[in-house]
PDB file of C-alpha atoms and ligand atoms in Angstrom:
ATOM      1  CA  MET A   1      95.626 111.129 106.913  1.00 94.00           C
ATOM      2  CA  ASN A   2      97.117 107.539 108.212  1.00 95.00           C
ATOM      3  CA  ILE A   3      98.174 104.323 107.040  1.00 96.00           C
ATOM      4  CA  GLN A   4      95.909 101.314 107.612  1.00 94.00           C
ATOM      5  CA  LYS A   5      97.773  99.257 109.880  1.00 92.00           C
ATOM      6  CA  GLY A   6      96.854  95.622 109.043  1.00 88.00           C
ATOM      7  CA  LYS A   7      95.515  96.222 105.875  1.00 91.00           C
ATOM      8  CA  THR A   8      99.028  96.005 104.558  1.00 92.00           C
ATOM      9  CA  GLU A   9      99.280  92.803 102.346  1.00 91.00           C
ATOM     10  CA  PHE A  10     102.444  90.918 101.505  1.00 90.00           C
ATOM     11  CA  LEU A  11     102.522  90.588  97.747  1.00 92.00           C
ATOM     12  CA  MET A  12     105.805  88.753  97.224  1.00 92.00           C
ATOM     13  CA  GLY A  13     109.515  87.974  97.988  1.00 92.00           C
ATOM     14  CA  ILE A  14     111.953  88.001  95.305  1.00 94.00           C
ATOM     15  CA  ASP A  15     115.437  86.684  95.420  1.00 91.00           C
ATOM     16  CA  LYS A  16     116.298  86.219  91.806  1.00 93.00           C
ATOM     17  CA  VAL A  17     117.459  89.109  89.666  1.00 94.00           C
ATOM     18  CA  ASP A  18     115.698  88.115  86.827  1.00 97.00           C
ATOM     19  CA  GLN A  19     112.798  87.888  88.413  1.00 97.00           C
ATOM     20  CA  LEU A  20     112.948  91.208  89.945  1.00 97.00           C
ATOM     21  CA  LYS A  21     114.221  93.097  86.756  1.00 97.00           C
ATOM     22  CA  THR A  22     111.104  91.651  85.022  1.00 98.00           C
ATOM     23  CA  TRP A  23     108.351  93.116  88.206  1.00 97.00           C
ATOM     24  CA  LEU A  24     110.298  96.253  88.196  1.00 97.00           C
ATOM     25  CA  ASN A  25     109.667  96.519  84.358  1.00 96.00           C
ATOM     26  CA  GLU A  26     106.287  96.052  84.487  1.00 96.00           C
ATOM     27  CA  HIS A  27     105.821  98.799  87.306  1.00 96.00           C
ATOM     28  CA  PRO A  28     107.965 101.636  85.777  1.00 93.00           C
ATOM     29  CA  PHE A  29     105.765 104.476  87.591  1.00 93.00           C
ATOM     30  CA  ILE A  30     104.594 103.108  90.941  1.00 95.00           C
ATOM     31  CA  ASN A  31     104.151 105.428  94.063  1.00 96.00           C
ATOM     32  CA  GLY A  32     105.601 104.249  97.273  1.00 97.00           C
ATOM     33  CA  ILE A  33     108.782 103.789  99.699  1.00 97.00           C
ATOM     34  CA  ALA A  34     111.608 101.550  99.957  1.00 97.00           C
ATOM     35  CA  PHE A  35     113.366 100.307 103.327  1.00 96.00           C
ATOM     36  CA  VAL A  36     117.087  99.926 103.177  1.00 94.00           C
ATOM     37  CA  GLY A  37     119.791  99.583 105.670  1.00 93.00           C
ATOM     38  CA  ARG A  38     122.331  97.545 107.132  1.00 91.00           C
ATOM     39  CA  SER A  39     121.717  94.429 108.389  1.00 86.00           C
ATOM     40  CA  ASN A  40     120.009  94.109 111.698  1.00 88.00           C
ATOM     41  CA  VAL A  41     119.351  97.921 111.970  1.00 93.00           C
ATOM     42  CA  GLY A  42     115.806  97.197 112.625  1.00 92.00           C
ATOM     43  CA  LYS A  43     114.223  97.600 109.402  1.00 92.00           C
ATOM     44  CA  SER A  44     111.553  94.977 109.310  1.00 88.00           C
ATOM     45  CA  SER A  45     110.740  96.279 113.201  1.00 91.00           C
ATOM     46  CA  LEU A  46     109.974  99.697 111.686  1.00 95.00           C
ATOM     47  CA  ILE A  47     108.048  98.496 108.993  1.00 94.00           C
ATOM     48  CA  ASN A  48     106.000  96.229 111.386  1.00 92.00           C
ATOM     49  CA  SER A  49     105.505  99.420 113.931  1.00 94.00           C
ATOM     50  CA  LEU A  50     104.412 101.806 110.903  1.00 96.00           C
ATOM     51  CA  PHE A  51     102.318  99.096 109.133  1.00 94.00           C
ATOM     52  CA  GLY A  52     100.822  97.048 111.249  1.00 88.00           C
ATOM     53  CA  LYS A  53     102.110  94.194 113.225  1.00 70.00           C
ATOM     54  CA  ALA A  54     102.924  90.993 111.380  1.00 67.00           C
ATOM     55  CA  THR A  55     103.914  92.779 108.232  1.00 66.00           C
ATOM     56  CA  ALA A  56     107.555  92.045 107.970  1.00 64.00           C
ATOM     57  CA  ARG A  57     109.702  89.198 109.534  1.00 66.00           C
ATOM     58  CA  VAL A  58     111.985  90.091 112.339  1.00 61.00           C
ATOM     59  CA  SER A  59     115.226  88.203 112.700  1.00 58.00           C
ATOM     60  CA  LYS A  60     117.110  86.968 116.011  1.00 57.00           C
ATOM     61  CA  THR A  61     120.204  86.867 113.462  1.00 59.00           C
ATOM     62  CA  PRO A  62     121.468  89.582 110.985  1.00 56.00           C
ATOM     63  CA  GLY A  63     121.135  89.392 107.231  1.00 54.00           C
ATOM     64  CA  ARG A  64     117.527  87.723 107.673  1.00 57.00           C
ATOM     65  CA  THR A  65     115.703  89.433 104.879  1.00 59.00           C
ATOM     66  CA  ARG A  66     117.687  87.926 101.774  1.00 78.00           C
ATOM     67  CA  GLN A  67     114.956  89.298  99.419  1.00 88.00           C
ATOM     68  CA  VAL A  68     113.247  92.287  98.077  1.00 92.00           C
ATOM     69  CA  ASN A  69     109.936  92.035  99.588  1.00 91.00           C
ATOM     70  CA  ILE A  70     106.996  93.645  98.352  1.00 94.00           C
ATOM     71  CA  PHE A  71     103.877  94.982 100.094  1.00 94.00           C
ATOM     72  CA  ASN A  72     100.784  96.823  99.089  1.00 95.00           C
ATOM     73  CA  PHE A  73      99.828  99.494 101.784  1.00 95.00           C
ATOM     74  CA  ILE A  74      97.045 101.576 102.223  1.00 95.00           C
ATOM     75  CA  VAL A  75      96.591 105.126 103.012  1.00 96.00           C
ATOM     76  CA  GLU A  76      92.976 106.591 104.415  1.00 94.00           C
ATOM     77  CA  ASP A  77      91.803 109.995 104.128  1.00 90.00           C
ATOM     78  CA  ARG A  78      89.109 109.938 106.442  1.00 89.00           C
ATOM     79  CA  GLU A  79      87.951 113.610 106.047  1.00 89.00           C
ATOM     80  CA  LYS A  80      87.745 112.870 101.988  1.00 87.00           C
ATOM     81  CA  LYS A  81      86.757 109.545 102.607  1.00 89.00           C
ATOM     82  CA  THR A  82      89.332 107.992 100.256  1.00 90.00           C
ATOM     83  CA  ILE A  83      91.704 105.038 100.200  1.00 93.00           C
ATOM     84  CA  GLU A  84      94.393 105.092  97.901  1.00 94.00           C
ATOM     85  CA  ASN A  85      96.996 101.880  97.347  1.00 95.00           C
ATOM     86  CA  PHE A  86     100.924 102.225  97.335  1.00 96.00           C
ATOM     87  CA  TYR A  87     103.794  99.807  97.420  1.00 97.00           C
ATOM     88  CA  LEU A  88     106.344  99.090 100.075  1.00 96.00           C
ATOM     89  CA  PHE A  89     109.617  97.317  99.653  1.00 96.00           C
ATOM     90  CA  ASP A  90     111.752  95.845 102.277  1.00 92.00           C
ATOM     91  CA  VAL A  91     115.249  95.435 100.432  1.00 90.00           C
ATOM     92  CA  PRO A  92     117.991  93.115 101.658  1.00 84.00           C
ATOM     93  CA  GLY A  93     120.298  94.677 104.193  1.00 82.00           C
ATOM     94  CA  TYR A  94     124.048  95.861 103.110  1.00 83.00           C
ATOM     95  CA  GLY A  95     127.314  95.494 104.596  1.00 77.00           C
ATOM     96  CA  HIS A  96     126.589  92.236 106.144  1.00 68.00           C
ATOM     97  CA  ALA A  97     130.421  90.672 106.460  1.00 64.00           C
ATOM     98  CA  ASP A  98     129.532  86.700 107.226  1.00 67.00           C
ATOM     99  CA  VAL A  99     127.952  85.366 104.040  1.00 70.00           C
ATOM    100  CA  SER A 100     129.420  83.771 101.145  1.00 74.00           C
ATOM    101  CA  LYS A 101     130.872  85.604  98.299  1.00 78.00           C
ATOM    102  CA  GLU A 102     128.206  83.856  96.083  1.00 79.00           C
ATOM    103  CA  MET A 103     125.098  85.586  98.469  1.00 75.00           C
ATOM    104  CA  ALA A 104     127.144  89.201  98.902  1.00 77.00           C
ATOM    105  CA  ALA A 105     127.093  88.791  94.694  1.00 81.00           C
ATOM    106  CA  ASN A 106     123.550  88.072  94.650  1.00 82.00           C
ATOM    107  CA  TRP A 107     122.638  90.583  96.797  1.00 83.00           C
ATOM    108  CA  GLN A 108     124.785  93.123  95.096  1.00 87.00           C
ATOM    109  CA  GLN A 109     123.151  92.407  92.033  1.00 90.00           C
ATOM    110  CA  LEU A 110     119.580  92.596  93.624  1.00 91.00           C
ATOM    111  CA  LEU A 111     120.292  96.169  94.952  1.00 90.00           C
ATOM    112  CA  ASP A 112     121.724  97.404  91.829  1.00 92.00           C
ATOM    113  CA  ASN A 113     118.791  96.241  89.325  1.00 95.00           C
ATOM    114  CA  PHE A 114     116.347  97.203  92.600  1.00 95.00           C
ATOM    115  CA  PHE A 115     117.954 101.085  91.954  1.00 95.00           C
ATOM    116  CA  GLN A 116     118.570 101.146  88.304  1.00 95.00           C
ATOM    117  CA  LEU A 117     115.074  99.975  87.481  1.00 96.00           C
ATOM    118  CA  CYS A 118     112.819 101.101  90.464  1.00 95.00           C
ATOM    119  CA  SER A 119     110.099 103.790  89.544  1.00 94.00           C
ATOM    120  CA  GLN A 120     111.724 107.567  90.374  1.00 93.00           C
ATOM    121  CA  LYS A 121     108.639 108.363  92.553  1.00 95.00           C
ATOM    122  CA  ILE A 122     110.209 105.958  95.324  1.00 97.00           C
ATOM    123  CA  LEU A 123     111.294 107.104  98.565  1.00 97.00           C
ATOM    124  CA  LEU A 124     113.969 105.997  99.960  1.00 97.00           C
ATOM    125  CA  LEU A 125     114.419 105.274 103.589  1.00 98.00           C
ATOM    126  CA  ASN A 126     117.770 104.746 104.963  1.00 97.00           C
ATOM    127  CA  ILE A 127     117.922 103.047 108.490  1.00 97.00           C
ATOM    128  CA  GLN A 128     120.797 103.406 110.355  1.00 97.00           C
ATOM    129  CA  ASP A 129     121.546 102.305 113.815  1.00 97.00           C
ATOM    130  CA  ALA A 130     121.438 105.514 116.377  1.00 97.00           C
ATOM    131  CA  ARG A 131     124.286 104.013 118.283  1.00 96.00           C
ATOM    132  CA  HIS A 132     126.635 103.633 115.070  1.00 95.00           C
ATOM    133  CA  PRO A 133     125.582 106.162 112.835  1.00 94.00           C
ATOM    134  CA  LEU A 134     127.516 106.642 109.421  1.00 94.00           C
ATOM    135  CA  GLN A 135     129.106 103.679 109.488  1.00 92.00           C
ATOM    136  CA  GLU A 136     131.401 103.021 106.555  1.00 92.00           C
ATOM    137  CA  PRO A 137     129.275 100.788 104.768  1.00 91.00           C
ATOM    138  CA  ASP A 138     126.387 103.701 105.612  1.00 94.00           C
ATOM    139  CA  VAL A 139     128.478 105.998 103.943  1.00 94.00           C
ATOM    140  CA  LEU A 140     129.205 104.150 100.918  1.00 93.00           C
ATOM    141  CA  PHE A 141     125.618 103.661 100.548  1.00 93.00           C
ATOM    142  CA  GLN A 142     124.775 107.181 100.687  1.00 94.00           C
ATOM    143  CA  LYS A 143     127.482 107.513  97.698  1.00 93.00           C
ATOM    144  CA  TYR A 144     126.418 104.926  95.773  1.00 92.00           C
ATOM    145  CA  ILE A 145     122.837 105.752  96.416  1.00 93.00           C
ATOM    146  CA  HIS A 146     123.166 109.578  95.087  1.00 92.00           C
ATOM    147  CA  SER A 147     123.428 108.636  91.116  1.00 91.00           C
ATOM    148  CA  PHE A 148     119.960 107.047  91.323  1.00 93.00           C
ATOM    149  CA  ASN A 149     118.455 110.384  92.068  1.00 92.00           C
ATOM    150  CA  LEU A 150     116.064 109.255  94.548  1.00 95.00           C
ATOM    151  CA  GLU A 151     114.743 111.411  97.563  1.00 95.00           C
ATOM    152  CA  THR A 152     116.111 109.743 100.726  1.00 97.00           C
ATOM    153  CA  TYR A 153     115.351 110.032 104.235  1.00 98.00           C
ATOM    154  CA  VAL A 154     117.752 108.742 106.995  1.00 98.00           C
ATOM    155  CA  LEU A 155     115.954 107.250 110.343  1.00 98.00           C
ATOM    156  CA  PHE A 156     118.183 106.684 112.927  1.00 98.00           C
ATOM    157  CA  ASN A 157     116.400 103.649 114.857  1.00 98.00           C
ATOM    158  CA  LYS A 158     117.212 102.287 118.338  1.00 98.00           C
ATOM    159  CA  ILE A 159     117.351 105.468 120.396  1.00 97.00           C
ATOM    160  CA  ASP A 160     115.882 104.090 123.049  1.00 97.00           C
ATOM    161  CA  LYS A 161     119.253 102.363 123.255  1.00 97.00           C
ATOM    162  CA  LEU A 162     120.991 106.096 123.782  1.00 97.00           C
ATOM    163  CA  LYS A 163     120.260 106.062 127.682  1.00 93.00           C
ATOM    164  CA  THR A 164     122.165 109.583 128.234  1.00 95.00           C
ATOM    165  CA  GLN A 165     121.374 113.234 126.767  1.00 94.00           C
ATOM    166  CA  SER A 166     124.673 113.527 125.574  1.00 95.00           C
ATOM    167  CA  GLU A 167     124.359 110.253 123.554  1.00 95.00           C
ATOM    168  CA  ARG A 168     121.595 112.040 122.250  1.00 94.00           C
ATOM    169  CA  SER A 169     122.688 114.974 121.747  1.00 96.00           C
ATOM    170  CA  ARG A 170     125.949 113.629 120.158  1.00 94.00           C
ATOM    171  CA  LEU A 171     123.509 112.244 117.479  1.00 95.00           C
ATOM    172  CA  LYS A 172     121.512 114.789 116.757  1.00 96.00           C
ATOM    173  CA  ASN A 173     124.383 117.117 116.178  1.00 96.00           C
ATOM    174  CA  LEU A 174     125.803 115.511 113.314  1.00 95.00           C
ATOM    175  CA  MET A 175     122.305 116.466 111.156  1.00 96.00           C
ATOM    176  CA  PRO A 176     123.802 119.801 109.706  1.00 96.00           C
ATOM    177  CA  SER A 177     126.867 117.638 108.554  1.00 95.00           C
ATOM    178  CA  ILE A 178     124.913 114.826 107.025  1.00 96.00           C
ATOM    179  CA  TYR A 179     122.569 117.442 104.985  1.00 96.00           C
ATOM    180  CA  LYS A 180     125.574 119.174 103.701  1.00 95.00           C
ATOM    181  CA  GLU A 181     127.664 116.005 102.889  1.00 95.00           C
ATOM    182  CA  PHE A 182     124.891 114.089 101.279  1.00 95.00           C
ATOM    183  CA  SER A 183     122.782 116.816  99.759  1.00 93.00           C
ATOM    184  CA  TRP A 184     119.923 114.090  98.740  1.00 94.00           C
ATOM    185  CA  VAL A 185     119.116 113.251 102.206  1.00 97.00           C
ATOM    186  CA  LYS A 186     115.992 115.672 102.992  1.00 97.00           C
ATOM    187  CA  GLN A 187     115.119 114.525 106.368  1.00 98.00           C
ATOM    188  CA  ILE A 188     116.461 113.054 109.346  1.00 98.00           C
ATOM    189  CA  HIS A 189     114.293 111.031 111.948  1.00 98.00           C
ATOM    190  CA  PHE A 190     115.295 109.873 115.205  1.00 97.00           C
ATOM    191  CA  VAL A 191     113.187 106.743 115.854  1.00 98.00           C
ATOM    192  CA  SER A 192     112.134 103.360 117.899  1.00 98.00           C
ATOM    193  CA  ALA A 193     110.547 100.862 116.483  1.00 97.00           C
ATOM    194  CA  GLU A 194     110.301  99.128 119.829  1.00 96.00           C
ATOM    195  CA  LYS A 195     108.920 101.985 121.714  1.00 97.00           C
ATOM    196  CA  GLY A 196     107.234 104.256 119.000  1.00 97.00           C
ATOM    197  CA  ASP A 197     109.237 107.162 119.574  1.00 97.00           C
ATOM    198  CA  ASN A 198     108.427 109.694 116.485  1.00 98.00           C
ATOM    199  CA  LEU A 199     107.139 106.847 114.369  1.00 98.00           C
ATOM    200  CA  ASP A 200     103.869 109.301 113.864  1.00 97.00           C
ATOM    201  CA  LYS A 201     106.116 111.900 112.482  1.00 98.00           C
ATOM    202  CA  VAL A 202     107.595 109.052 110.044  1.00 98.00           C
ATOM    203  CA  GLU A 203     103.753 107.991 109.105  1.00 98.00           C
ATOM    204  CA  GLN A 204     102.819 111.820 107.961  1.00 98.00           C
ATOM    205  CA  SER A 205     106.246 112.220 106.269  1.00 98.00           C
ATOM    206  CA  ILE A 206     105.812 108.957 104.228  1.00 98.00           C
ATOM    207  CA  ILE A 207     101.983 110.043 103.546  1.00 97.00           C
ATOM    208  CA  SER A 208     103.160 113.618 102.608  1.00 96.00           C
ATOM    209  CA  PHE A 209     105.770 111.813 100.132  1.00 97.00           C
ATOM    210  CA  VAL A 210     103.520 109.273  98.507  1.00 96.00           C
ATOM    211  CA  LYS A 211     100.324 111.748  98.115  1.00 94.00           C
ATOM    212  CA  ARG A 212     102.378 114.579  96.708  1.00 92.00           C
ATOM    213  CA  ASN A 213     103.695 112.492  93.967  1.00 88.00           C
ATOM    214  CA  SER A 214     100.215 110.522  93.438  1.00 87.00           C
ATOM    215  CA  ASP A 215      98.302 114.015  93.082  1.00 75.00           C
ATOM    216  CA  MET A 216     100.751 114.947  90.592  1.00 69.00           C
ATOM    217  CA  GLN A 217      99.980 112.194  88.315  1.00 60.00           C
ATOM    218  CA  GLY A 218      97.704 113.740  86.302  1.00 50.00           C
ATOM    219  CA  TYR A 219     100.248 116.222  85.169  1.00 50.00           C
ATOM    220  CA  ILE A 220     102.955 114.667  83.650  1.00 43.00           C
TER     221      ILE A 220
HETATM  222  N1  GTP B 301     115.904  98.207 121.512  1.00 82.20           N
HETATM  223  C1  GTP B 301     115.553  98.064 120.120  1.00 82.20           C
HETATM  224  N2  GTP B 301     115.857  96.804 119.320  1.00 82.20           N
HETATM  225  C2  GTP B 301     115.370  96.869 117.870  1.00 82.20           C
HETATM  226  C3  GTP B 301     114.689  98.247 117.602  1.00 82.20           C
HETATM  227  N3  GTP B 301     114.037  97.886 116.496  1.00 82.20           N
HETATM  228  C4  GTP B 301     114.868  96.615 115.909  1.00 82.20           C
HETATM  229  N4  GTP B 301     115.109  95.775 117.083  1.00 82.20           N
HETATM  230  C5  GTP B 301     115.970  94.690 117.230  1.00 82.20           C
HETATM  231  O1  GTP B 301     116.996  94.481 116.206  1.00 82.20           O
HETATM  232  C6  GTP B 301     116.683  93.035 115.722  1.00 82.20           C
HETATM  233  C7  GTP B 301     117.040  93.267 114.174  1.00 82.20           C
HETATM  234  O2  GTP B 301     115.384  93.738 113.909  1.00 82.20           O
HETATM  235  P1  GTP B 301     115.281  93.505 112.226  1.00 82.20           P
HETATM  236  O3  GTP B 301     113.424  94.397 112.044  1.00 82.20           O
HETATM  237  O4  GTP B 301     115.055  92.216 111.919  1.00 82.20           O
HETATM  238  O5  GTP B 301     116.264  94.199 111.842  1.00 82.20           O
HETATM  239  P2  GTP B 301     116.287  94.289 109.897  1.00 82.20           P
HETATM  240  O6  GTP B 301     117.063  95.557 109.619  1.00 82.20           O
HETATM  241  O7  GTP B 301     115.204  93.817 109.153  1.00 82.20           O
HETATM  242  O8  GTP B 301     117.360  92.704 109.428  1.00 82.20           O
HETATM  243  P3  GTP B 301     117.672  91.971 108.583  1.00 82.20           P
HETATM  244  O9  GTP B 301     116.423  91.927 107.598  1.00 82.20           O
HETATM  245  O10 GTP B 301     118.603  90.969 108.874  1.00 82.20           O
HETATM  246  O11 GTP B 301     118.678  93.191 107.565  1.00 82.20           O
HETATM  247  C8  GTP B 301     115.696  92.236 116.511  1.00 82.20           C
HETATM  248  O12 GTP B 301     116.258  91.579 117.493  1.00 82.20           O
HETATM  249  C9  GTP B 301     114.781  93.442 116.970  1.00 82.20           C
HETATM  250  O13 GTP B 301     113.967  93.216 118.195  1.00 82.20           O
HETATM  251  C10 GTP B 301     114.573  99.052 118.382  1.00 82.20           C
HETATM  252  O14 GTP B 301     113.755 100.513 117.895  1.00 82.20           O
HETATM  253  N5  GTP B 301     115.222  99.320 119.645  1.00 82.20           N
HETATM  254 MG1   MG B 302     114.599  92.480 107.835  1.00 82.20          MG
END
């Protein structure tokens, strides 16, 4: 099975809390995934690499994604000759210092409402910077997300920037403590949106998650 790159469709970007609430209330049981992480860690770049080139806007300046962007993506099963639709969310980055209080408050409200109201069948992909793992905002975010009971995978992006073997080992050695401290984290991947490292594994993990939930639909 594979994600049909190039068939991913932008549905809408929501920056108003009320509009987000309405949309989520109207879509309570949807299947899909959400990308969340600190500003500038490469969420939009990863989305583009996994779902097709020009899906999300990549920024030179951090804090660019200021709204919850909603997409539709398609998983194709070539053997069974079926296609199935899922939702993809690019959620605005947390932990960005240089914004006005007003904007920070709006972001927090968007995040709070997103996690309170989103379907329980959404997989959370928490993107972190491989060079700076578990920064304070990342740890705070992990603790914050715990109560929402969503399955979470952590993706350490920009591993192309880790030049030495020892830098890479240091990052990999964090795995046991992450699984221990954040028990809701079920998978950890080391990726590069730019070079494509390990994105095939992430793609298959995303597919198994969304398929597992959609196959169960008839039973609940
Ligand atoms: N070297 C390297 N650079 C990357 C990688 N992924 C993203 N970048 C760069 O990091 C910067 C930020 O990328 P974005 O994809 O816009 O990051 P974002 O997390 O969506 O940022 P916000 O929307 O502002 O929260 C851009 O300059 C990208 O080119 C990667 O795997 N390797
Ligand atoms: Mg972005």
